[in-house]
mmCIF file of C-alpha atoms in Angstrom:
data_model
loop_
_atom_site.group_PDB
_atom_site.id
_atom_site.type_symbol
_atom_site.label_atom_id
_atom_site.label_comp_id
_atom_site.label_asym_id
_atom_site.label_seq_id
_atom_site.Cartn_x
_atom_site.Cartn_y
_atom_site.Cartn_z
ATOM 1 C CA MET A 734 -37.548 -5.574 10.599
ATOM 2 C CA THR A 735 -37.413 -9.152 11.822
ATOM 3 C CA LYS A 736 -38.199 -10.129 15.377
ATOM 4 C CA ASN A 737 -35.733 -13.018 15.158
ATOM 5 C CA LEU A 738 -32.501 -11.029 15.196
ATOM 6 C CA LYS A 739 -29.599 -13.278 16.225
ATOM 7 C CA ARG A 740 -27.429 -11.017 18.350
ATOM 8 C CA LEU A 741 -24.218 -12.362 19.891
ATOM 9 C CA ASP A 742 -22.638 -11.332 23.176
ATOM 10 C CA LEU A 743 -18.996 -12.392 23.137
ATOM 11 C CA ILE A 744 -17.505 -8.904 23.200
ATOM 12 C CA PHE A 745 -19.802 -7.048 25.579
ATOM 13 C CA LYS A 746 -20.491 -9.813 28.084
ATOM 14 C CA ASN A 747 -18.833 -8.656 31.297
ATOM 15 C CA GLU A 748 -18.178 -11.772 33.330
ATOM 16 C CA GLY A 749 -15.904 -10.242 35.966
ATOM 17 C CA ASP A 750 -13.214 -12.906 35.628
ATOM 18 C CA SER A 751 -10.470 -10.982 33.851
ATOM 19 C CA GLU A 752 -7.928 -11.635 36.618
ATOM 20 C CA VAL A 753 -8.484 -15.392 36.415
ATOM 21 C CA ILE A 754 -8.351 -15.416 32.607
ATOM 22 C CA LEU A 755 -5.211 -13.287 32.560
ATOM 23 C CA GLY A 756 -3.488 -15.550 35.056
ATOM 24 C CA LYS A 757 -4.365 -18.729 33.161
ATOM 25 C CA THR A 758 -3.338 -17.187 29.847
ATOM 26 C CA LEU A 759 0.019 -15.930 31.093
ATOM 27 C CA ALA A 760 0.759 -19.423 32.433
ATOM 28 C CA ARG A 761 0.721 -20.822 28.890
ATOM 29 C CA SER A 762 3.608 -20.730 26.428
ATOM 30 C CA ASN A 763 3.915 -18.045 23.760
ATOM 31 C CA GLU A 764 3.743 -20.624 20.988
ATOM 32 C CA GLU A 765 0.510 -22.085 22.364
ATOM 33 C CA LEU A 766 -1.107 -18.655 22.466
ATOM 34 C CA ILE A 767 -0.036 -17.698 18.955
ATOM 35 C CA SER A 768 -1.183 -21.076 17.664
ATOM 36 C CA ASP A 769 -4.608 -20.479 19.217
ATOM 37 C CA LEU A 770 -4.907 -17.091 17.533
ATOM 38 C CA ILE A 771 -3.935 -18.523 14.163
ATOM 39 C CA ALA A 772 -6.279 -21.511 14.594
ATOM 40 C CA SER A 773 -9.173 -19.177 15.477
ATOM 41 C CA GLY A 774 -8.938 -17.391 12.132
ATOM 42 C CA LEU A 775 -9.080 -13.963 13.795
ATOM 43 C CA LYS A 776 -8.299 -11.141 11.388
ATOM 44 C CA GLY A 777 -7.914 -7.458 12.174
ATOM 45 C CA ARG A 778 -11.262 -5.762 12.812
ATOM 46 C CA GLY A 779 -10.055 -2.252 12.032
ATOM 47 C CA GLY A 780 -10.319 -2.539 8.257
ATOM 48 C CA ALA A 781 -7.207 -4.209 6.851
ATOM 49 C CA GLY A 782 -8.067 -7.770 7.848
ATOM 50 C CA PHE A 783 -4.504 -8.965 8.504
ATOM 51 C CA PRO A 784 -4.310 -12.255 10.483
ATOM 52 C CA THR A 785 -3.763 -11.312 14.125
ATOM 53 C CA GLY A 786 -1.749 -14.363 15.118
ATOM 54 C CA LEU A 787 0.645 -13.877 12.220
ATOM 55 C CA LYS A 788 1.154 -10.220 13.101
ATOM 56 C CA TRP A 789 2.057 -11.121 16.691
ATOM 57 C CA ARG A 790 4.406 -13.868 15.512
ATOM 58 C CA LEU A 791 6.251 -11.536 13.130
ATOM 59 C CA ALA A 792 6.834 -9.038 15.929
ATOM 60 C CA ALA A 793 7.880 -11.792 18.329
ATOM 61 C CA ASP A 794 10.447 -13.102 15.849
ATOM 62 C CA ASP A 795 12.198 -9.735 15.668
ATOM 63 C CA LYS A 796 15.156 -9.632 18.084
ATOM 64 C CA ALA A 797 15.062 -5.887 18.828
ATOM 65 C CA ASP A 798 15.664 -4.861 22.442
ATOM 66 C CA GLU A 799 12.644 -2.512 22.519
ATOM 67 C CA LYS A 800 9.152 -3.125 21.167
ATOM 68 C CA PHE A 801 5.680 -1.612 21.501
ATOM 69 C CA ILE A 802 2.025 -2.641 21.451
ATOM 70 C CA ILE A 803 -0.509 0.020 20.425
ATOM 71 C CA CYS A 804 -4.287 -0.142 20.590
ATOM 72 C CA ASN A 805 -5.662 1.948 17.732
ATOM 73 C CA ALA A 806 -8.724 3.724 19.156
ATOM 74 C CA ASP A 807 -8.679 6.544 16.597
ATOM 75 C CA GLU A 808 -12.191 5.670 15.497
ATOM 76 C CA GLY A 809 -12.580 8.248 12.727
ATOM 77 C CA GLU A 810 -14.405 6.379 9.961
ATOM 78 C CA PRO A 811 -17.800 8.025 9.304
ATOM 79 C CA GLY A 812 -20.601 5.898 10.687
ATOM 80 C CA THR A 813 -18.381 3.919 13.068
ATOM 81 C CA PHE A 814 -18.945 4.214 16.818
ATOM 82 C CA LYS A 815 -18.374 0.694 18.211
ATOM 83 C CA ASP A 816 -14.874 1.034 19.686
ATOM 84 C CA ARG A 817 -15.836 3.742 22.155
ATOM 85 C CA GLU A 818 -18.545 1.436 23.509
ATOM 86 C CA ILE A 819 -16.086 -1.451 23.864
ATOM 87 C CA LEU A 820 -13.679 0.795 25.770
ATOM 88 C CA THR A 821 -16.547 2.001 27.944
ATOM 89 C CA SER A 822 -18.102 -1.399 28.668
ATOM 90 C CA VAL A 823 -15.195 -3.874 28.723
ATOM 91 C CA PRO A 824 -11.836 -2.055 28.788
ATOM 92 C CA HIS A 825 -10.330 -4.969 30.761
ATOM 93 C CA LYS A 826 -10.704 -7.244 27.728
ATOM 94 C CA VAL A 827 -8.719 -4.829 25.567
ATOM 95 C CA LEU A 828 -6.052 -4.377 28.244
ATOM 96 C CA THR A 829 -5.784 -8.138 28.773
ATOM 97 C CA GLY A 830 -5.218 -8.611 25.043
ATOM 98 C CA MET A 831 -2.495 -5.975 25.146
ATOM 99 C CA ALA A 832 -0.808 -7.654 28.133
ATOM 100 C CA VAL A 833 -0.762 -11.063 26.480
ATOM 101 C CA CYS A 834 0.620 -9.578 23.272
ATOM 102 C CA ALA A 835 3.293 -7.762 25.275
ATOM 103 C CA ARG A 836 4.381 -11.003 26.922
ATOM 104 C CA ILE A 837 4.514 -12.798 23.571
ATOM 105 C CA ILE A 838 6.525 -10.159 21.697
ATOM 106 C CA ASN A 839 8.583 -9.171 24.780
ATOM 107 C CA CYS A 840 7.655 -5.527 25.197
ATOM 108 C CA ARG A 841 7.220 -3.365 28.282
ATOM 109 C CA GLN A 842 5.273 -0.380 26.957
ATOM 110 C CA GLY A 843 1.819 -0.135 25.470
ATOM 111 C CA PHE A 844 -0.334 2.772 24.322
ATOM 112 C CA ILE A 845 -3.993 3.412 23.644
ATOM 113 C CA TYR A 846 -4.114 5.957 20.822
ATOM 114 C CA LEU A 847 -7.436 7.619 21.614
ATOM 115 C CA ARG A 848 -9.453 9.721 19.210
ATOM 116 C CA GLN A 849 -9.370 13.400 20.183
ATOM 117 C CA GLU A 850 -13.156 13.552 20.282
ATOM 118 C CA TYR A 851 -13.178 10.849 22.962
ATOM 119 C CA THR A 852 -11.619 12.926 25.735
ATOM 120 C CA TYR A 853 -14.630 12.147 27.930
ATOM 121 C CA LEU A 854 -13.377 8.545 28.124
ATOM 122 C CA ILE A 855 -10.064 9.491 29.747
ATOM 123 C CA PRO A 856 -11.136 9.332 33.448
ATOM 124 C CA HIS A 857 -12.876 5.996 32.905
ATOM 125 C CA LEU A 858 -9.916 4.532 31.016
ATOM 126 C CA ASN A 859 -7.409 5.820 33.544
ATOM 127 C CA ASN A 860 -9.311 4.010 36.304
ATOM 128 C CA ALA A 861 -9.318 0.797 34.268
ATOM 129 C CA ILE A 862 -5.607 1.179 33.504
ATOM 130 C CA GLU A 863 -4.779 1.737 37.173
ATOM 131 C CA GLU A 864 -6.594 -1.480 38.137
ATOM 132 C CA PHE A 865 -4.811 -3.230 35.271
ATOM 133 C CA HIS A 866 -1.414 -2.032 36.494
ATOM 134 C CA GLN A 867 -2.159 -3.516 39.902
ATOM 135 C CA LEU A 868 -2.749 -6.863 38.194
ATOM 136 C CA MET A 869 0.536 -6.511 36.333
ATOM 137 C CA LYS A 870 2.314 -6.067 39.659
ATOM 138 C CA LYS A 871 0.504 -9.051 41.126
ATOM 139 C CA PHE A 872 1.576 -11.265 38.225
ATOM 140 C CA LYS A 873 5.072 -9.701 38.229
ATOM 141 C CA VAL A 874 4.729 -8.548 34.621
ATOM 142 C CA ASP A 875 6.820 -5.525 33.621
ATOM 143 C CA PHE A 876 4.273 -3.830 31.359
ATOM 144 C CA GLU A 877 2.429 -0.535 31.506
ATOM 145 C CA VAL A 878 -0.139 1.200 29.318
ATOM 146 C CA LYS A 879 -0.507 4.911 28.671
ATOM 147 C CA ILE A 880 -3.112 6.927 26.779
ATOM 148 C CA PHE A 881 -1.943 9.017 23.844
ATOM 149 C CA MET A 882 -4.481 11.516 22.523
ATOM 150 C CA GLY A 883 -4.928 12.072 18.804
ATOM 151 C CA SER A 884 -5.651 15.516 17.383
ATOM 152 C CA GLY A 885 -8.738 14.924 15.280
ATOM 153 C CA ALA A 886 -7.035 13.844 12.041
ATOM 154 C CA TYR A 887 -8.722 11.023 10.098
ATOM 155 C CA ILE A 888 -5.436 10.112 8.418
ATOM 156 C CA CYS A 889 -3.925 9.176 11.792
ATOM 157 C CA GLY A 890 -6.126 6.103 11.852
ATOM 158 C CA GLU A 891 -3.631 4.767 9.298
ATOM 159 C CA GLU A 892 -1.022 2.949 11.344
ATOM 160 C CA THR A 893 2.144 4.607 10.084
ATOM 161 C CA ALA A 894 0.597 8.102 10.181
ATOM 162 C CA LEU A 895 -0.355 7.269 13.767
ATOM 163 C CA PHE A 896 3.291 6.495 14.542
ATOM 164 C CA GLU A 897 4.381 9.803 13.033
ATOM 165 C CA SER A 898 1.793 11.590 15.160
ATOM 166 C CA MET A 899 3.023 9.889 18.320
ATOM 167 C CA GLU A 900 6.581 10.889 17.475
ATOM 168 C CA GLY A 901 5.553 14.553 17.343
ATOM 169 C CA LYS A 902 5.617 14.825 13.572
ATOM 170 C CA ARG A 903 2.964 15.725 11.025
ATOM 171 C CA GLY A 904 0.543 12.816 10.696
ATOM 172 C CA GLU A 905 1.491 11.477 7.269
ATOM 173 C CA PRO A 906 1.759 7.828 6.122
ATOM 174 C CA ARG A 907 5.144 6.216 5.638
ATOM 175 C CA ASN A 908 6.240 4.115 2.706
ATOM 176 C CA LYS A 909 5.904 0.347 3.125
ATOM 177 C CA PRO A 910 8.001 -1.733 3.473
ATOM 178 C CA PRO A 911 9.321 -1.674 6.127
ATOM 179 C CA TYR A 912 6.229 -2.832 7.987
ATOM 180 C CA PRO A 913 5.324 -1.968 11.606
ATOM 181 C CA THR A 914 6.210 -5.404 12.980
ATOM 182 C CA ASN A 915 9.817 -4.568 12.110
ATOM 183 C CA PHE A 916 9.851 -0.755 11.976
ATOM 184 C CA GLY A 917 7.010 0.950 13.794
ATOM 185 C CA TYR A 918 6.833 3.482 16.613
ATOM 186 C CA LYS A 919 10.257 5.078 17.164
ATOM 187 C CA GLY A 920 11.594 2.751 14.482
ATOM 188 C CA LYS A 921 11.028 -0.290 16.723
ATOM 189 C CA PRO A 922 8.958 -3.445 16.128
ATOM 190 C CA THR A 923 5.356 -2.564 16.919
ATOM 191 C CA VAL A 924 2.103 -4.478 17.041
ATOM 192 C CA ILE A 925 -0.834 -2.195 16.347
ATOM 193 C CA ASN A 926 -4.322 -3.644 16.695
ATOM 194 C CA ASN A 927 -7.823 -2.231 16.638
ATOM 195 C CA VAL A 928 -9.840 -2.060 19.876
ATOM 196 C CA GLU A 929 -12.236 -4.794 18.784
ATOM 197 C CA THR A 930 -9.429 -7.084 17.626
ATOM 198 C CA LEU A 931 -7.817 -7.005 21.067
ATOM 199 C CA ALA A 932 -11.166 -7.639 22.766
ATOM 200 C CA HIS A 933 -11.682 -10.708 20.571
ATOM 201 C CA THR A 934 -8.337 -12.150 21.681
ATOM 202 C CA TYR A 935 -9.706 -12.212 25.242
ATOM 203 C CA SER A 936 -12.623 -14.409 24.134
ATOM 204 C CA ILE A 937 -10.290 -16.714 22.218
ATOM 205 C CA PHE A 938 -7.946 -17.153 25.174
ATOM 206 C CA LYS A 939 -10.876 -17.772 27.508
ATOM 207 C CA TYR A 940 -13.030 -20.126 25.442
ATOM 208 C CA GLY A 941 -10.463 -21.539 23.017
ATOM 209 C CA PRO A 942 -10.095 -21.010 19.268
ATOM 210 C CA GLU A 943 -12.802 -23.524 18.318
ATOM 211 C CA LYS A 944 -15.695 -21.490 19.716
ATOM 212 C CA PHE A 945 -14.594 -18.441 17.747
ATOM 213 C CA ARG A 946 -13.876 -20.405 14.578
ATOM 214 C CA ASP A 947 -17.267 -22.123 14.722
ATOM 215 C CA LEU A 948 -18.851 -18.733 14.095
ATOM 216 C CA GLY A 949 -18.864 -17.220 10.620
ATOM 217 C CA VAL A 950 -17.852 -18.862 7.351
ATOM 218 C CA LYS A 951 -14.650 -19.774 5.511
ATOM 219 C CA ASP A 952 -12.162 -16.875 5.460
ATOM 220 C CA SER A 953 -14.527 -14.855 7.680
ATOM 221 C CA ARG A 954 -14.411 -16.506 11.082
ATOM 222 C CA GLY A 955 -15.935 -15.256 14.281
ATOM 223 C CA SER A 956 -18.257 -12.404 15.122
ATOM 224 C CA LYS A 957 -18.096 -8.733 14.211
ATOM 225 C CA VAL A 958 -19.338 -5.646 16.011
ATOM 226 C CA PHE A 959 -21.289 -3.384 13.660
ATOM 227 C CA SER A 960 -22.288 0.260 14.014
ATOM 228 C CA VAL A 961 -25.745 0.411 12.424
ATOM 229 C CA SER A 962 -27.088 3.816 11.409
ATOM 230 C CA GLY A 963 -29.108 5.618 8.759
ATOM 231 C CA ASP A 964 -32.663 4.707 7.829
ATOM 232 C CA THR A 965 -33.209 2.063 10.459
ATOM 233 C CA PRO A 966 -35.719 1.869 13.312
ATOM 234 C CA ILE A 967 -33.092 0.236 15.555
ATOM 235 C CA PRO A 968 -29.789 2.132 15.200
ATOM 236 C CA GLY A 969 -27.020 1.060 17.516
ATOM 237 C CA ILE A 970 -24.173 -1.370 18.110
ATOM 238 C CA TYR A 971 -24.684 -5.064 17.360
ATOM 239 C CA GLU A 972 -22.384 -8.076 17.505
ATOM 240 C CA LEU A 973 -23.320 -10.377 14.626
ATOM 241 C CA GLU A 974 -21.940 -13.498 13.014
ATOM 242 C CA PHE A 975 -19.920 -13.101 9.820
ATOM 243 C CA GLY A 976 -21.396 -14.613 6.672
ATOM 244 C CA MET A 977 -24.899 -13.154 6.554
ATOM 245 C CA THR A 978 -26.188 -11.778 3.269
ATOM 246 C CA LEU A 979 -26.848 -8.090 2.996
ATOM 247 C CA GLN A 980 -30.481 -8.963 2.293
ATOM 248 C CA LYS A 981 -30.704 -10.662 5.683
ATOM 249 C CA PHE A 982 -29.076 -7.622 7.265
ATOM 250 C CA VAL A 983 -31.590 -5.279 5.630
ATOM 251 C CA ASP A 984 -34.473 -7.546 6.646
ATOM 252 C CA ASP A 985 -33.265 -7.324 10.241
ATOM 253 C CA PHE A 986 -32.361 -3.642 10.394
ATOM 254 C CA GLY A 987 -34.019 -1.808 7.500
ATOM 255 C CA ASP A 988 -37.244 0.188 7.472
ATOM 256 C CA GLY A 989 -38.716 -1.827 4.589
ATOM 257 C CA ASP A 990 -37.561 0.612 1.909
ATOM 258 C CA ALA A 991 -33.771 0.247 1.781
ATOM 259 C CA LYS A 992 -32.302 1.071 -1.611
ATOM 260 C CA ALA A 993 -28.619 0.941 -0.634
ATOM 261 C CA VAL A 994 -26.250 0.080 2.212
ATOM 262 C CA GLN A 995 -22.865 1.691 2.662
ATOM 263 C CA VAL A 996 -20.625 -1.059 4.041
ATOM 264 C CA GLY A 997 -17.437 0.012 5.812
ATOM 265 C CA GLY A 998 -17.985 3.752 6.075
ATOM 266 C CA ALA A 999 -17.026 6.404 3.539
ATOM 267 C CA ALA A 1000 -13.998 4.298 2.594
ATOM 268 C CA GLY A 1001 -16.167 1.257 1.935
ATOM 269 C CA PHE A 1002 -18.632 0.192 -0.733
ATOM 270 C CA CYS A 1003 -22.194 1.214 -1.511
ATOM 271 C CA VAL A 1004 -24.306 -1.828 -2.353
ATOM 272 C CA PRO A 1005 -27.613 -1.294 -4.242
ATOM 273 C CA ARG A 1006 -30.833 -3.178 -3.572
ATOM 274 C CA LYS A 1007 -30.405 -5.450 -6.597
ATOM 275 C CA LYS A 1008 -27.183 -6.871 -5.117
ATOM 276 C CA PHE A 1009 -28.360 -7.427 -1.534
ATOM 277 C CA GLU A 1010 -29.055 -11.136 -1.929
ATOM 278 C CA LYS A 1011 -25.705 -11.952 -3.550
ATOM 279 C CA THR A 1012 -23.531 -9.889 -1.232
ATOM 280 C CA ILE A 1013 -21.970 -11.629 1.759
ATOM 281 C CA ILE A 1014 -20.790 -9.546 4.694
ATOM 282 C CA GLY A 1015 -17.257 -10.783 5.246
ATOM 283 C CA TYR A 1016 -13.768 -10.959 3.844
ATOM 284 C CA GLN A 1017 -14.667 -13.147 0.887
ATOM 285 C CA GLY A 1018 -17.638 -11.010 -0.209
ATOM 286 C CA LYS A 1019 -17.441 -9.771 -3.777
ATOM 287 C CA LEU A 1020 -17.871 -6.223 -2.575
ATOM 288 C CA THR A 1021 -14.532 -6.329 -0.780
ATOM 289 C CA GLY A 1022 -11.549 -4.889 -2.584
ATOM 290 C CA VAL A 1023 -8.552 -2.981 -1.320
ATOM 291 C CA SER A 1024 -10.537 -1.808 1.697
ATOM 292 C CA LEU A 1025 -12.426 -4.515 3.581
ATOM 293 C CA PRO A 1026 -15.811 -4.020 5.272
ATOM 294 C CA THR A 1027 -14.407 -4.854 8.676
ATOM 295 C CA GLY A 1028 -14.405 -1.382 10.190
ATOM 296 C CA GLY A 1029 -17.988 -2.095 11.186
ATOM 297 C CA SER A 1030 -19.964 0.844 9.781
ATOM 298 C CA MET A 1031 -23.287 -0.124 8.167
ATOM 299 C CA MET A 1032 -25.287 2.861 6.892
ATOM 300 C CA ILE A 1033 -28.724 2.149 5.423
ATOM 301 C CA PHE A 1034 -30.265 4.533 2.873
ATOM 302 C CA ASN A 1035 -33.932 4.349 1.864
ATOM 303 C CA SER A 1036 -35.624 5.661 -1.271
ATOM 304 C CA SER A 1037 -35.933 9.182 0.109
ATOM 305 C CA ARG A 1038 -32.156 9.672 0.025
ATOM 306 C CA SER A 1039 -30.247 11.306 -2.824
ATOM 307 C CA MET A 1040 -27.192 9.208 -3.613
ATOM 308 C CA TYR A 1041 -25.658 12.272 -5.255
ATOM 309 C CA ASN A 1042 -25.848 14.044 -1.896
ATOM 310 C CA VAL A 1043 -24.380 10.981 -0.169
ATOM 311 C CA LEU A 1044 -21.422 10.905 -2.560
ATOM 312 C CA HIS A 1045 -20.977 14.678 -2.303
ATOM 313 C CA ASN A 1046 -20.828 14.342 1.474
ATOM 314 C CA TYR A 1047 -18.174 11.614 1.276
ATOM 315 C CA LEU A 1048 -16.031 13.618 -1.139
ATOM 316 C CA ASP A 1049 -16.303 16.715 1.059
ATOM 317 C CA PHE A 1050 -14.963 14.554 3.867
ATOM 318 C CA PHE A 1051 -12.067 13.141 1.840
ATOM 319 C CA VAL A 1052 -11.056 16.567 0.507
ATOM 320 C CA GLU A 1053 -10.962 17.878 4.074
ATOM 321 C CA GLU A 1054 -9.135 14.877 5.559
ATOM 322 C CA SER A 1055 -6.521 14.219 2.855
ATOM 323 C CA CYS A 1056 -3.138 14.925 4.414
ATOM 324 C CA GLY A 1057 -1.958 16.356 1.093
ATOM 325 C CA GLN A 1058 1.283 14.376 1.036
ATOM 326 C CA CYS A 1059 0.704 12.639 -2.298
ATOM 327 C CA THR A 1060 -0.666 14.231 -5.466
ATOM 328 C CA PRO A 1061 -3.149 11.476 -6.438
ATOM 329 C CA CYS A 1062 -5.071 11.951 -3.199
ATOM 330 C CA ARG A 1063 -4.569 15.693 -2.705
ATOM 331 C CA VAL A 1064 -5.594 16.663 -6.234
ATOM 332 C CA GLY A 1065 -7.721 13.634 -7.077
ATOM 333 C CA THR A 1066 -10.246 14.121 -4.278
ATOM 334 C CA GLN A 1067 -10.753 17.753 -5.284
ATOM 335 C CA GLN A 1068 -11.166 16.906 -8.962
ATOM 336 C CA LEU A 1069 -13.738 14.217 -8.169
ATOM 337 C CA LEU A 1070 -15.782 16.641 -6.077
ATOM 338 C CA MET A 1071 -15.648 19.413 -8.683
ATOM 339 C CA GLY A 1072 -16.392 16.853 -11.384
ATOM 340 C CA ILE A 1073 -19.654 15.541 -9.971
ATOM 341 C CA GLN A 1074 -20.739 19.103 -9.234
ATOM 342 C CA ALA A 1075 -20.106 20.085 -12.859
ATOM 343 C CA VAL A 1076 -22.087 17.102 -14.166
ATOM 344 C CA LYS A 1077 -24.966 17.809 -11.795
ATOM 345 C CA ARG A 1078 -25.105 21.455 -12.922
ATOM 346 C CA GLY A 1079 -25.082 20.420 -16.568
ATOM 347 C CA GLU A 1080 -21.689 21.992 -17.204
ATOM 348 C CA ARG A 1081 -20.231 18.617 -18.170
ATOM 349 C CA PRO A 1082 -21.875 15.770 -20.100
ATOM 350 C CA SER A 1083 -22.802 12.568 -18.291
ATOM 351 C CA THR A 1084 -19.943 10.817 -20.121
ATOM 352 C CA TYR A 1085 -17.575 12.857 -17.944
ATOM 353 C CA LEU A 1086 -18.435 10.472 -15.120
ATOM 354 C CA ASP A 1087 -16.508 7.794 -17.032
ATOM 355 C CA LYS A 1088 -13.428 10.011 -16.919
ATOM 356 C CA LEU A 1089 -13.872 10.439 -13.206
ATOM 357 C CA LEU A 1090 -14.139 6.679 -12.776
ATOM 358 C CA GLU A 1091 -10.833 6.318 -14.622
ATOM 359 C CA LEU A 1092 -9.330 8.848 -12.212
ATOM 360 C CA THR A 1093 -10.443 6.788 -9.212
ATOM 361 C CA GLU A 1094 -8.660 3.743 -10.631
ATOM 362 C CA VAL A 1095 -5.476 5.793 -11.009
ATOM 363 C CA MET A 1096 -5.869 6.873 -7.382
ATOM 364 C CA ARG A 1097 -6.402 3.277 -6.299
ATOM 365 C CA VAL A 1098 -2.989 2.211 -7.633
ATOM 366 C CA THR A 1099 -0.932 5.370 -7.118
ATOM 367 C CA ALA A 1100 -2.086 6.969 -3.844
ATOM 368 C CA LYS A 1101 0.350 6.408 -0.999
ATOM 369 C CA CYS A 1102 -2.059 5.080 1.606
ATOM 370 C CA GLY A 1103 -5.504 3.636 2.158
ATOM 371 C CA LEU A 1104 -7.231 7.019 2.254
ATOM 372 C CA GLY A 1105 -6.527 7.924 -1.373
ATOM 373 C CA GLN A 1106 -6.782 4.308 -2.503
ATOM 374 C CA SER A 1107 -10.202 3.742 -0.932
ATOM 375 C CA VAL A 1108 -11.887 6.841 -2.365
ATOM 376 C CA ALA A 1109 -12.526 4.691 -5.444
ATOM 377 C CA ASN A 1110 -14.652 2.302 -3.407
ATOM 378 C CA SER A 1111 -17.536 4.592 -2.561
ATOM 379 C CA PHE A 1112 -17.175 6.706 -5.704
ATOM 380 C CA SER A 1113 -17.285 3.872 -8.217
ATOM 381 C CA SER A 1114 -19.971 1.869 -6.394
ATOM 382 C CA ILE A 1115 -22.285 4.892 -6.125
ATOM 383 C CA VAL A 1116 -21.696 6.268 -9.630
ATOM 384 C CA GLU A 1117 -21.986 2.884 -11.352
ATOM 385 C CA ASN A 1118 -25.138 1.864 -9.488
ATOM 386 C CA PHE A 1119 -26.889 5.238 -9.253
ATOM 387 C CA LYS A 1120 -25.672 7.044 -12.348
ATOM 388 C CA GLU A 1121 -29.101 8.527 -13.045
ATOM 389 C CA GLU A 1122 -28.935 10.439 -9.754
ATOM 390 C CA MET A 1123 -25.602 12.025 -10.691
ATOM 391 C CA ILE A 1124 -26.919 13.661 -13.871
ATOM 392 C CA TYR A 1125 -28.458 17.132 -14.274
#
């Protein structure tokens, strides 16, 4: 572990000037604010990586008479625990981002969709929301925020399944298009952003887009909050600059014996030691595919860990959390789990793993949502790089 860890403090720095920043921001035109977001290069920090400024513009351009802004705090990805800390430490930054978005898209109602396991945050958030509502009255802004509790379903982290949940229906993904900026909650234009994304907008509005854009590298601008866990002497939450190699990350956080890093949680990619130096943490990294490593989970595994057990654990999770709506995900996750078990027991030859890899590619292109599509990420990256650990 290096002693020269470069840790940023844009997100968690509590400067106590949210009222001033909100007032100055609301005094600017909508077009100026959207232009700043686009110029900053901010992309969604929840996993999908969609440009934030473009999302707000698309919702603003819709002429519907009712719109919504939703903060997605359904932090269910294994190994991710950053959003709860942001909501605990600097909820005013998230709420300010929601208020500015509401003004831009012309909406009066916002929601924080809170993970069911985070009920302990409710009193703290309610206090922050009450103070926020007083500011809204002071600035004569017709906007309020409510908390909506999830029910412990991983699939409801997917935006359209979240809408279904809020509407009192079974939490299952919708077909796209139409997209949320035109047809979201209650069939109305809806901006849905991750907790961290909204907190970053506060920094951009306060310091300007240049400061944010100066961090990171091309296509991966700004900082990112990472949840670091696994075989590390310093687990925790760290705000780091995009663009570092995975080797640098392991040098900073590893225990000296890292053989793999799972980037982006169970839905992300497992990177072996031999690829650390060539892997960039960011949107343009070669490890990024359908699911981007922006959720923030970074799990380090050292040589004592069985990658078969790691994969088995992930598949157990996906089998349990699949909503069952589409066959590729419902059946595919079960077949993958039974398949690796059969190979490990010697009931199937090692060549059967190739068949399972083919199945993951079918799931990637035919599953209805990101859950079924992203199973291929961890499965293929673990099997292809640690095949010897999958065999009897």
